[in-house]
PDB file of C-alpha atoms in Angstrom:
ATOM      1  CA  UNK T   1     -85.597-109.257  90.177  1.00 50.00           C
ATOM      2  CA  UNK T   2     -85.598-112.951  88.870  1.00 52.00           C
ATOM      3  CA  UNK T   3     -86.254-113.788  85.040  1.00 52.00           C
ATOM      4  CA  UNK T   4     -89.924-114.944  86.002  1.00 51.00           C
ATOM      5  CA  UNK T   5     -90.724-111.750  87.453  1.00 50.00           C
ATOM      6  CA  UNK T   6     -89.291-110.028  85.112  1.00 51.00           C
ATOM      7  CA  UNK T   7     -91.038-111.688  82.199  1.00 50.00           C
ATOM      8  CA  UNK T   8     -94.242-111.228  84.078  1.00 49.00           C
ATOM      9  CA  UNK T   9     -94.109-107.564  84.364  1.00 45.00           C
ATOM     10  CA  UNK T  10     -93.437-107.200  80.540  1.00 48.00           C
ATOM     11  CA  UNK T  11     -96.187-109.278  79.515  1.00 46.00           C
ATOM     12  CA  UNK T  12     -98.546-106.872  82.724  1.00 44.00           C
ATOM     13  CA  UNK T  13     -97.099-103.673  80.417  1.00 48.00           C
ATOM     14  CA  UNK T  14     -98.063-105.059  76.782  1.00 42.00           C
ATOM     15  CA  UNK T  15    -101.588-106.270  78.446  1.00 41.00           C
ATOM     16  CA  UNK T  16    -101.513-102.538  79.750  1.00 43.00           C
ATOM     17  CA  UNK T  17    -100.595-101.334  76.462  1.00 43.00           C
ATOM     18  CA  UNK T  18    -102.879-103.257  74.296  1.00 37.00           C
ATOM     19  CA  UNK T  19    -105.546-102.206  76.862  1.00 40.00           C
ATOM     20  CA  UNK T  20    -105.343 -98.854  76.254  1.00 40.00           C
ATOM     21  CA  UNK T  21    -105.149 -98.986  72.438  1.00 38.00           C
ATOM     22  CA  UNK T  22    -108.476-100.793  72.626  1.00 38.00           C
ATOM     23  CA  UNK T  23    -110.277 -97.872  74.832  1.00 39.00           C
ATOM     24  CA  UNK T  24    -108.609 -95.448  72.393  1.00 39.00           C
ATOM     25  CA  UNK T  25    -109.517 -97.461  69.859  1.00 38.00           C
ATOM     26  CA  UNK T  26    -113.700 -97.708  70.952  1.00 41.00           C
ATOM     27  CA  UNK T  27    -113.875 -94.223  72.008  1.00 42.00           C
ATOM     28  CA  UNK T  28    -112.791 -93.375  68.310  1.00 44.00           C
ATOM     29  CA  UNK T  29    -115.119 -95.763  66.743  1.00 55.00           C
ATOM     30  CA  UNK T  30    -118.516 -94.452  65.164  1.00 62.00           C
ATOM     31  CA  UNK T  31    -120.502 -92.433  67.670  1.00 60.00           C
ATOM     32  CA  UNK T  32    -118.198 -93.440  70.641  1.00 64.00           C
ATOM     33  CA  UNK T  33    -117.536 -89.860  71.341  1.00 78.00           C
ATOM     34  CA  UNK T  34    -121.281 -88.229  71.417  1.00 85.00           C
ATOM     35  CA  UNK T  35    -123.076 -87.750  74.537  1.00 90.00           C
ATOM     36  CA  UNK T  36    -126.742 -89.585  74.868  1.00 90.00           C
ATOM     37  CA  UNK T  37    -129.464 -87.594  73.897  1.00 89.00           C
ATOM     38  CA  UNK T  38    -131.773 -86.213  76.159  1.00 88.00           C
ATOM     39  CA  UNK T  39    -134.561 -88.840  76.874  1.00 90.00           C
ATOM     40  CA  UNK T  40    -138.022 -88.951  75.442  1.00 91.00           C
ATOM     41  CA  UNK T  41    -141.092 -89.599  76.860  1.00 91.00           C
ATOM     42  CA  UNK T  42    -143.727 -91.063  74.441  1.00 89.00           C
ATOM     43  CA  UNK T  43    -146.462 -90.000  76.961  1.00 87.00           C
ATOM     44  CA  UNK T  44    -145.565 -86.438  76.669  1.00 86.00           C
ATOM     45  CA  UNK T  45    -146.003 -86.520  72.959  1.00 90.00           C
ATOM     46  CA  UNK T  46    -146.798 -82.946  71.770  1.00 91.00           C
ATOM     47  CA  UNK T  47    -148.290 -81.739  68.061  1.00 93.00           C
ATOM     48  CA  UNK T  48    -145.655 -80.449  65.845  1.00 90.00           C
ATOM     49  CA  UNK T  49    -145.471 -79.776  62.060  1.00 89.00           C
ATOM     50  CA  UNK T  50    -147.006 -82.062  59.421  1.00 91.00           C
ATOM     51  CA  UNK T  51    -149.044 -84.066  61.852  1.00 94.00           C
ATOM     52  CA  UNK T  52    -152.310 -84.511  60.942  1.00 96.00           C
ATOM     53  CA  UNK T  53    -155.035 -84.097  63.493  1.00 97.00           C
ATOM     54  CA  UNK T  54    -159.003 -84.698  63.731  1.00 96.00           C
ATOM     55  CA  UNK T  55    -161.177 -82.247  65.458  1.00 95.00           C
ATOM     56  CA  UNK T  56    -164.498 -82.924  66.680  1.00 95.00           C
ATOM     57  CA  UNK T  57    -167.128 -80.378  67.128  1.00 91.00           C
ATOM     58  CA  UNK T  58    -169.993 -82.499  69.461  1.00 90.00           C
ATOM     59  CA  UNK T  59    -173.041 -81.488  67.776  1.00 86.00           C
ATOM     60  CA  UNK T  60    -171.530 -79.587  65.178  1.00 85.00           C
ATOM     61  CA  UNK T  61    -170.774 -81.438  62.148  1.00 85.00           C
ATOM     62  CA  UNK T  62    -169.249 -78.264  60.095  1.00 85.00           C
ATOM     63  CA  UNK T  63    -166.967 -77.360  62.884  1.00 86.00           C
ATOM     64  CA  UNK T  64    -165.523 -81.381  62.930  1.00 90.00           C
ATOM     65  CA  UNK T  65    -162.580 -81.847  60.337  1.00 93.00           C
ATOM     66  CA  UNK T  66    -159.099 -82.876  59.447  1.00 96.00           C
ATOM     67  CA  UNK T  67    -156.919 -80.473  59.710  1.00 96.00           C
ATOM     68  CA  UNK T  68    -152.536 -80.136  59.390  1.00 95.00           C
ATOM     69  CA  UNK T  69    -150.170 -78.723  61.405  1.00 95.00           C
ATOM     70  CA  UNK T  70    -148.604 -76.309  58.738  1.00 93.00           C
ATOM     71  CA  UNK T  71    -144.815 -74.624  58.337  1.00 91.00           C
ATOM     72  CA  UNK T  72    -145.735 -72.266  61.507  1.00 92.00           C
ATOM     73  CA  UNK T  73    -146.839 -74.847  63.751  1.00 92.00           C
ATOM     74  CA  UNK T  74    -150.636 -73.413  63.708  1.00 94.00           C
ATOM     75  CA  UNK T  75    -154.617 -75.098  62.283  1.00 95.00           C
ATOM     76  CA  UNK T  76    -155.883 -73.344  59.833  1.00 92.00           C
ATOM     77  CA  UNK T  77    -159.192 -73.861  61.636  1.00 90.00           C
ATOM     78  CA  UNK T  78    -162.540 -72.375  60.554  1.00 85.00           C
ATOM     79  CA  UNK T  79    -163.792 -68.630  62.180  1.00 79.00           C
ATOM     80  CA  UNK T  80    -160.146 -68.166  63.574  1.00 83.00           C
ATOM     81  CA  UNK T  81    -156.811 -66.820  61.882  1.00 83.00           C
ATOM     82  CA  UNK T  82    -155.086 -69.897  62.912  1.00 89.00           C
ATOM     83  CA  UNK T  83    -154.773 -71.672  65.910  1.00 94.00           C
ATOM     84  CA  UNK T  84    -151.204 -72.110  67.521  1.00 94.00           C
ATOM     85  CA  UNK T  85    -150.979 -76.397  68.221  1.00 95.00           C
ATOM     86  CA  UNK T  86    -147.059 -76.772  67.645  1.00 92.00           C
ATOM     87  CA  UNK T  87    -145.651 -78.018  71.069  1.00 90.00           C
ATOM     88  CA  UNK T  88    -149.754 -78.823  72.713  1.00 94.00           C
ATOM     89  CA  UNK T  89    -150.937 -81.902  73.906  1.00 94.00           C
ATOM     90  CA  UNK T  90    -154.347 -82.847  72.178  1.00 95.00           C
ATOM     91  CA  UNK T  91    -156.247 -81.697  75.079  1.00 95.00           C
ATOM     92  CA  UNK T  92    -154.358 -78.454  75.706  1.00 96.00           C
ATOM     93  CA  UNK T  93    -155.174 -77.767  71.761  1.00 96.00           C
ATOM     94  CA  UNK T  94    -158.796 -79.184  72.265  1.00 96.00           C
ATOM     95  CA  UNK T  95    -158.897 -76.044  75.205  1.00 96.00           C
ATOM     96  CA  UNK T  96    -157.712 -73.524  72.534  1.00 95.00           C
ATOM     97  CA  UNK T  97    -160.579 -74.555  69.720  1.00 94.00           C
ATOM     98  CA  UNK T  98    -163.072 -74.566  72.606  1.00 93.00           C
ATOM     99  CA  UNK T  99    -162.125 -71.107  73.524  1.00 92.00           C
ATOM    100  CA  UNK T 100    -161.939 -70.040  70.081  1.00 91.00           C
ATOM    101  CA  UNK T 101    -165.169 -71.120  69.491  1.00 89.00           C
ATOM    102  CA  UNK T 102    -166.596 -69.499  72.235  1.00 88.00           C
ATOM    103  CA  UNK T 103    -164.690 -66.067  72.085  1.00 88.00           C
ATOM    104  CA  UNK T 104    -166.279 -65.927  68.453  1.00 83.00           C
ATOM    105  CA  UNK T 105    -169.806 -66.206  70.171  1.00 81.00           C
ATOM    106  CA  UNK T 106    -170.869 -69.305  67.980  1.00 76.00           C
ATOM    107  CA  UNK T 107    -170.953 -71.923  70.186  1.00 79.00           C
ATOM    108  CA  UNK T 108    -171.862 -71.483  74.200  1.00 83.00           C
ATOM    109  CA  UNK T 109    -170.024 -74.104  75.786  1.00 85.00           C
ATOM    110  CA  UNK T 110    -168.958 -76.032  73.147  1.00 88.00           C
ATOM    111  CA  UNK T 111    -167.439 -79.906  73.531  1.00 92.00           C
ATOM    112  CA  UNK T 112    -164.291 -80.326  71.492  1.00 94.00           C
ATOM    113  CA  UNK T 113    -161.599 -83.294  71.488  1.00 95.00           C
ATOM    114  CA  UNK T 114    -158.713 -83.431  69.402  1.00 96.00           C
ATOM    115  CA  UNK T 115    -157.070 -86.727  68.111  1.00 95.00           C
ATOM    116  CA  UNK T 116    -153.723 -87.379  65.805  1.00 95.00           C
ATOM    117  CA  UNK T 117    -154.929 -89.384  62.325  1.00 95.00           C
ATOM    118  CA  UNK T 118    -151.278 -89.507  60.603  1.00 93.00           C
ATOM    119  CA  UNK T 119    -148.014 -88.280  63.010  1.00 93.00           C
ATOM    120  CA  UNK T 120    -144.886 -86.691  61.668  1.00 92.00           C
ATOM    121  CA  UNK T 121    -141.684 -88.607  60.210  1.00 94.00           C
ATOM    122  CA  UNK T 122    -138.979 -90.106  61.375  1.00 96.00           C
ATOM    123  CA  UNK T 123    -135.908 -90.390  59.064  1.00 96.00           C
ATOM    124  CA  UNK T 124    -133.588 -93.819  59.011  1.00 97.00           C
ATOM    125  CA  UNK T 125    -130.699 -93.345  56.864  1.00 95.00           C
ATOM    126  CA  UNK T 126    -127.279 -95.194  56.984  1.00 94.00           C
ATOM    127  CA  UNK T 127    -126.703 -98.936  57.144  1.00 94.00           C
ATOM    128  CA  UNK T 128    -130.606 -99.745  57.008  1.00 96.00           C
ATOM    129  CA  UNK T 129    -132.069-101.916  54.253  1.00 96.00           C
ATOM    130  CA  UNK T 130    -134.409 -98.826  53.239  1.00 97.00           C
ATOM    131  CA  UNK T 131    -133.564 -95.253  54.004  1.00 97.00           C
ATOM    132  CA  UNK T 132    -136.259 -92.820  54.320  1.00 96.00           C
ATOM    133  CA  UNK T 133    -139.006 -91.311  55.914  1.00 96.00           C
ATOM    134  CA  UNK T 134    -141.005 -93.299  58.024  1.00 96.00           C
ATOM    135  CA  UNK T 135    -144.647 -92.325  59.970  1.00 93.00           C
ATOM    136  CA  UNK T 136    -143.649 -92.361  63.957  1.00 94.00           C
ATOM    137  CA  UNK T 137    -145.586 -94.669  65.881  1.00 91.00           C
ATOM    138  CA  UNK T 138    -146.675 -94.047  69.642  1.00 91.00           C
ATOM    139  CA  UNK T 139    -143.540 -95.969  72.123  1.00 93.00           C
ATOM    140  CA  UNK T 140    -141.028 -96.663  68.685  1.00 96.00           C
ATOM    141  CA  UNK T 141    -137.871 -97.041  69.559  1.00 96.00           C
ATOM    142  CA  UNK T 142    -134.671 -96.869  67.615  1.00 96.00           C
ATOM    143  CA  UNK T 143    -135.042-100.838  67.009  1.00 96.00           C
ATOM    144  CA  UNK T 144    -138.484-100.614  66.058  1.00 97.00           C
ATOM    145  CA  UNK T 145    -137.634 -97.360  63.753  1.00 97.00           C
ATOM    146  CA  UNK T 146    -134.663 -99.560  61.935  1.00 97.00           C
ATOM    147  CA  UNK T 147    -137.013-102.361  61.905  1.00 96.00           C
ATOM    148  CA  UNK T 148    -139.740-100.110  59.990  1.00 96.00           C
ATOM    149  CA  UNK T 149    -136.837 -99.119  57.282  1.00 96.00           C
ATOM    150  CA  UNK T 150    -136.358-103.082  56.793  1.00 96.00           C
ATOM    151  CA  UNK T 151    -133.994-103.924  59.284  1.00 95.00           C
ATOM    152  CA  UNK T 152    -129.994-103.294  59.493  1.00 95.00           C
ATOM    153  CA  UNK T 153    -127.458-104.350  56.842  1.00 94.00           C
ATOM    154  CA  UNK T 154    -124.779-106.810  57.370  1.00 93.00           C
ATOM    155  CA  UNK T 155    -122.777-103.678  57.798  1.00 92.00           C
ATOM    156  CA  UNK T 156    -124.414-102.483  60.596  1.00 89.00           C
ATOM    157  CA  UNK T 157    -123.195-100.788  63.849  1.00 89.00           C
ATOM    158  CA  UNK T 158    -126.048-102.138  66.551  1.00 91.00           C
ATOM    159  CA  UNK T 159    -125.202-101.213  69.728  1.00 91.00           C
ATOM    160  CA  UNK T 160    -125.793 -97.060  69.046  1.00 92.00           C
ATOM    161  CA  UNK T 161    -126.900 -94.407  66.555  1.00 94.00           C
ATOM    162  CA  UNK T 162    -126.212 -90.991  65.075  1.00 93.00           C
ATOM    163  CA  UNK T 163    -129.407 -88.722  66.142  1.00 95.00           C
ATOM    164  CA  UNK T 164    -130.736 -85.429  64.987  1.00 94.00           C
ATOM    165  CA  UNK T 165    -133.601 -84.313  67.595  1.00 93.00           C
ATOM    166  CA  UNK T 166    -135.354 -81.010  67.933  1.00 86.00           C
ATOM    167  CA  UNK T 167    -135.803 -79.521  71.676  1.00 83.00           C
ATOM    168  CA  UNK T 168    -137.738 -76.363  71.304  1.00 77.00           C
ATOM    169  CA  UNK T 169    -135.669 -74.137  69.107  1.00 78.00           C
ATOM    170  CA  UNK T 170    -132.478 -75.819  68.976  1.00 86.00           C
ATOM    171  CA  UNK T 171    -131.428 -79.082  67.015  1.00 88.00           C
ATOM    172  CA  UNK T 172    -129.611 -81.305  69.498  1.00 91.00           C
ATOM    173  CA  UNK T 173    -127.022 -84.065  67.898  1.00 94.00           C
ATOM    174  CA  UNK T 174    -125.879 -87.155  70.030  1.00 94.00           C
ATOM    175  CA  UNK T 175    -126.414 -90.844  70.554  1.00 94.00           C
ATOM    176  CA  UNK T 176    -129.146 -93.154  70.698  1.00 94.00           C
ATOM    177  CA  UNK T 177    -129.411 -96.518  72.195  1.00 94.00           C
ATOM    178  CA  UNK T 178    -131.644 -99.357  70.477  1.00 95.00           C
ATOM    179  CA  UNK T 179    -133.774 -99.787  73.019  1.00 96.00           C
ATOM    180  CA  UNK T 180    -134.370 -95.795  73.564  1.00 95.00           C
ATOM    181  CA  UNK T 181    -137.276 -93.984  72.380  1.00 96.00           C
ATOM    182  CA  UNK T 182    -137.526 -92.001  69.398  1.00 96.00           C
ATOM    183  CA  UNK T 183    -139.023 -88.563  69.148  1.00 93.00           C
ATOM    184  CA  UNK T 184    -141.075 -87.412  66.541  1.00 92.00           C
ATOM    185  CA  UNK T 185    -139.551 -85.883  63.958  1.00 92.00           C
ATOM    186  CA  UNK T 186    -135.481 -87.761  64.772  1.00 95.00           C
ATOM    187  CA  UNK T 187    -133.247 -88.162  62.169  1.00 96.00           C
ATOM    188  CA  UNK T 188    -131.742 -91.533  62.659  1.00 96.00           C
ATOM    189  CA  UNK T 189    -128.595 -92.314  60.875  1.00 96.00           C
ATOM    190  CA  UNK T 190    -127.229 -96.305  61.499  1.00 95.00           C
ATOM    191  CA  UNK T 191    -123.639 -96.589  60.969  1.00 93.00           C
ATOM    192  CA  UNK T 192    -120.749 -98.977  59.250  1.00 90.00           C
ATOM    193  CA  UNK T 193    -119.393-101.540  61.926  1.00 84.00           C
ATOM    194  CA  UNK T 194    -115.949-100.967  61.002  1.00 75.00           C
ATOM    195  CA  UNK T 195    -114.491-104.315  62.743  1.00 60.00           C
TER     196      UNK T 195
END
Protein backbone atom coordinates (compact mmCIF):
# COMPACT_ATOMS: atom_id res chain seq x y z
CA UNK A 1 0.00 0.00 0.00
CA UNK A 2 1.64 3.42 -1.01
CA UNK A 3 1.98 6.39 1.60
CA UNK A 4 -1.07 8.20 -0.19
CA UNK A 5 -3.26 5.40 0.34
CA UNK A 6 -2.25 4.85 3.37
CA UNK A 7 -2.73 8.37 4.66
CA UNK A 8 -6.12 8.30 3.07
CA UNK A 9 -7.46 5.42 4.92
CA UNK A 10 -6.37 6.98 8.32
CA UNK A 11 -7.91 10.18 7.73
CA UNK A 12 -11.49 7.62 6.23
CA UNK A 13 -11.04 5.96 10.06
CA UNK A 14 -10.80 9.36 12.17
CA UNK A 15 -13.80 10.76 9.79
CA UNK A 16 -15.39 7.29 10.83
CA UNK A 17 -14.49 7.84 14.29
CA UNK A 18 -15.48 11.37 14.77
CA UNK A 19 -18.72 10.28 13.00
CA UNK A 20 -19.73 8.08 15.41
CA UNK A 21 -18.89 10.19 18.49
CA UNK A 22 -21.25 12.76 17.00
CA UNK A 23 -24.36 10.15 16.66
CA UNK A 24 -23.39 9.04 20.19
CA UNK A 25 -23.04 12.27 21.05
CA UNK A 26 -26.92 13.55 19.61
CA UNK A 27 -28.59 10.50 20.69
CA UNK A 28 -27.34 11.47 24.31
CA UNK A 29 -28.28 15.02 24.03
CA UNK A 30 -31.62 16.31 25.74
CA UNK A 31 -34.61 14.27 24.63
CA UNK A 32 -32.60 12.44 21.84
CA UNK A 33 -33.49 9.17 23.35
CA UNK A 34 -37.54 9.46 23.85
CA UNK A 35 -39.85 8.13 21.39
CA UNK A 36 -42.53 10.78 19.73
CA UNK A 37 -45.61 10.97 21.39
CA UNK A 38 -48.61 9.66 20.10
CA UNK A 39 -50.24 12.32 17.76
CA UNK A 40 -53.11 14.60 18.55
CA UNK A 41 -55.88 15.54 16.73
CA UNK A 42 -57.32 19.01 17.64
CA UNK A 43 -60.61 17.97 15.91
CA UNK A 44 -61.13 15.16 18.24
CA UNK A 45 -60.90 17.44 21.20
CA UNK A 46 -62.82 15.80 24.11
CA UNK A 47 -64.04 17.56 27.69
CA UNK A 48 -61.79 16.76 30.49
CA UNK A 49 -61.28 18.27 33.99
CA UNK A 50 -61.37 22.01 34.72
CA UNK A 51 -62.84 22.97 31.40
CA UNK A 52 -65.49 25.13 31.59
CA UNK A 53 -68.53 24.53 29.47
CA UNK A 54 -71.94 26.46 28.56
CA UNK A 55 -75.14 24.61 28.32
CA UNK A 56 -78.09 25.78 26.62
CA UNK A 57 -81.53 24.75 27.43
CA UNK A 58 -83.69 26.19 24.05
CA UNK A 59 -86.58 27.61 25.71
CA UNK A 60 -85.52 27.03 29.06
CA UNK A 61 -83.64 29.74 30.57
CA UNK A 62 -83.15 27.93 34.19
CA UNK A 63 -81.87 24.81 32.63
CA UNK A 64 -79.02 27.13 30.46
CA UNK A 65 -75.75 27.69 32.61
CA UNK A 66 -72.05 27.52 33.09
CA UNK A 67 -71.04 24.73 34.44
CA UNK A 68 -67.13 22.87 35.31
CA UNK A 69 -65.85 19.77 34.67
CA UNK A 70 -64.94 18.84 38.37
CA UNK A 71 -62.08 16.28 40.01
CA UNK A 72 -64.33 13.20 38.65
CA UNK A 73 -64.70 14.30 35.25
CA UNK A 74 -68.70 14.82 35.73
CA UNK A 75 -71.43 18.46 35.57
CA UNK A 76 -72.87 19.03 38.45
CA UNK A 77 -75.96 19.77 36.37
CA UNK A 78 -79.41 20.64 37.77
CA UNK A 79 -82.25 17.52 38.43
CA UNK A 80 -79.34 14.94 37.89
CA UNK A 81 -76.56 13.52 40.36
CA UNK A 82 -73.97 14.50 37.94
CA UNK A 83 -73.48 14.03 34.51
CA UNK A 84 -70.32 12.01 33.28
CA UNK A 85 -68.58 14.67 30.31
CA UNK A 86 -64.78 13.66 30.95
CA UNK A 87 -63.57 12.12 27.57
CA UNK A 88 -67.24 13.48 25.38
CA UNK A 89 -67.32 15.55 22.55
CA UNK A 90 -69.78 18.58 23.11
CA UNK A 91 -72.41 16.92 21.20
CA UNK A 92 -72.05 13.44 22.69
CA UNK A 93 -72.42 15.43 26.24
CA UNK A 94 -75.25 17.67 24.68
CA UNK A 95 -77.02 13.80 24.03
CA UNK A 96 -76.49 12.94 27.75
CA UNK A 97 -78.25 16.41 29.21
CA UNK A 98 -80.97 15.85 26.60
CA UNK A 99 -81.59 12.43 27.88
CA UNK A 100 -81.28 13.47 31.32
CA UNK A 101 -83.71 15.89 30.89
CA UNK A 102 -86.07 13.79 29.42
CA UNK A 103 -85.64 10.59 31.66
CA UNK A 104 -86.56 13.12 34.57
CA UNK A 105 -89.93 13.82 32.66
CA UNK A 106 -89.35 17.72 32.61
CA UNK A 107 -88.76 18.45 29.32
CA UNK A 108 -90.40 16.30 26.19
CA UNK A 109 -87.97 16.60 23.58
CA UNK A 110 -85.84 19.02 24.77
CA UNK A 111 -83.02 21.02 22.41
CA UNK A 112 -79.67 21.16 24.15
CA UNK A 113 -76.08 22.24 22.74
CA UNK A 114 -73.07 22.30 24.65
CA UNK A 115 -70.10 24.75 24.00
CA UNK A 116 -66.44 25.13 25.85
CA UNK A 117 -66.20 28.99 27.46
CA UNK A 118 -62.56 28.54 29.15
CA UNK A 119 -60.46 25.00 28.18
CA UNK A 120 -58.02 23.30 30.47
CA UNK A 121 -54.13 24.19 30.89
CA UNK A 122 -51.28 23.55 29.35
CA UNK A 123 -48.02 23.77 31.38
CA UNK A 124 -44.57 25.36 29.71
CA UNK A 125 -41.79 25.02 32.02
CA UNK A 126 -37.99 24.91 31.20
CA UNK A 127 -36.04 27.32 29.02
CA UNK A 128 -39.26 29.57 28.30
CA UNK A 129 -39.31 33.26 29.20
CA UNK A 130 -42.46 32.52 31.55
CA UNK A 131 -43.20 29.14 33.02
CA UNK A 132 -46.64 28.29 33.87
CA UNK A 133 -49.97 27.43 33.15
CA UNK A 134 -51.35 28.54 30.11
CA UNK A 135 -55.35 28.25 28.71
CA UNK A 136 -55.07 25.68 25.52
CA UNK A 137 -56.24 27.10 22.45
CA UNK A 138 -58.07 25.02 19.61
CA UNK A 139 -54.88 23.79 16.79
CA UNK A 140 -51.78 25.16 19.46
CA UNK A 141 -48.91 23.67 18.83
CA UNK A 142 -45.76 23.31 20.83
CA UNK A 143 -44.46 26.69 19.06
CA UNK A 144 -47.52 28.45 19.63
CA UNK A 145 -47.64 26.99 23.44
CA UNK A 146 -43.80 28.39 23.98
CA UNK A 147 -44.85 31.41 22.20
CA UNK A 148 -47.89 31.92 24.78
CA UNK A 149 -45.20 31.50 27.84
CA UNK A 150 -43.16 34.47 26.05
CA UNK A 151 -41.08 32.76 23.76
CA UNK A 152 -37.73 30.55 24.32
CA UNK A 153 -34.59 31.74 26.14
CA UNK A 154 -31.29 32.16 24.58
CA UNK A 155 -30.75 28.82 26.18
CA UNK A 156 -33.15 27.08 24.40
CA UNK A 157 -33.21 23.56 22.80
CA UNK A 158 -35.72 24.23 19.55
CA UNK A 159 -35.81 21.47 17.55
CA UNK A 160 -37.85 19.05 20.39
CA UNK A 161 -39.48 18.93 23.83
CA UNK A 162 -39.94 16.97 27.03
CA UNK A 163 -43.89 16.02 27.13
CA UNK A 164 -46.18 14.79 29.80
CA UNK A 165 -49.63 13.72 28.02
CA UNK A 166 -52.55 11.83 29.44
CA UNK A 167 -54.14 8.87 27.16
CA UNK A 168 -57.05 7.56 29.06
CA UNK A 169 -55.68 6.30 32.31
CA UNK A 170 -52.11 6.30 31.78
CA UNK A 171 -49.59 9.33 31.65
CA UNK A 172 -47.47 8.85 28.53
CA UNK A 173 -43.80 10.69 28.54
CA UNK A 174 -41.91 11.31 25.16
CA UNK A 175 -41.05 13.94 22.60
CA UNK A 176 -42.67 16.66 20.92
CA UNK A 177 -41.85 18.40 17.77
CA UNK A 178 -42.50 22.32 17.37
CA UNK A 179 -44.68 22.11 14.84
CA UNK A 180 -46.85 19.14 16.58
CA UNK A 181 -50.00 19.65 18.30
CA UNK A 182 -50.51 19.94 21.84
CA UNK A 183 -53.16 18.17 23.84
CA UNK A 184 -55.05 19.60 26.43
CA UNK A 185 -53.85 19.28 29.55
CA UNK A 186 -49.56 18.55 28.22
CA UNK A 187 -46.96 19.36 30.34
CA UNK A 188 -44.36 20.94 28.18
CA UNK A 189 -40.92 21.21 29.50
CA UNK A 190 -38.24 23.22 26.87
CA UNK A 191 -34.78 22.26 27.49
CA UNK A 192 -30.96 23.77 27.83
CA UNK A 193 -29.16 23.62 24.32
CA UNK A 194 -26.11 22.31 25.73
CA UNK A 195 -23.77 23.20 22.55
Amino acid sequence: MTSGHSSSFRRMRALAAVGSIVISLAACAEGGGLKPVPPYDPGAYTLGVDDQIRVITYGQDQLTSDFRVDSTGKVAFPLTDGLQASGLTTTQFANEVRQALERSRMLRDPKVSVEITAYRMVSVLGEVARPGQYPYQPGMTMLTAVASAGGFTYRSLESRAYVIRQEGEQSVVGRIMPQDYVKPGDVIKIYERHF
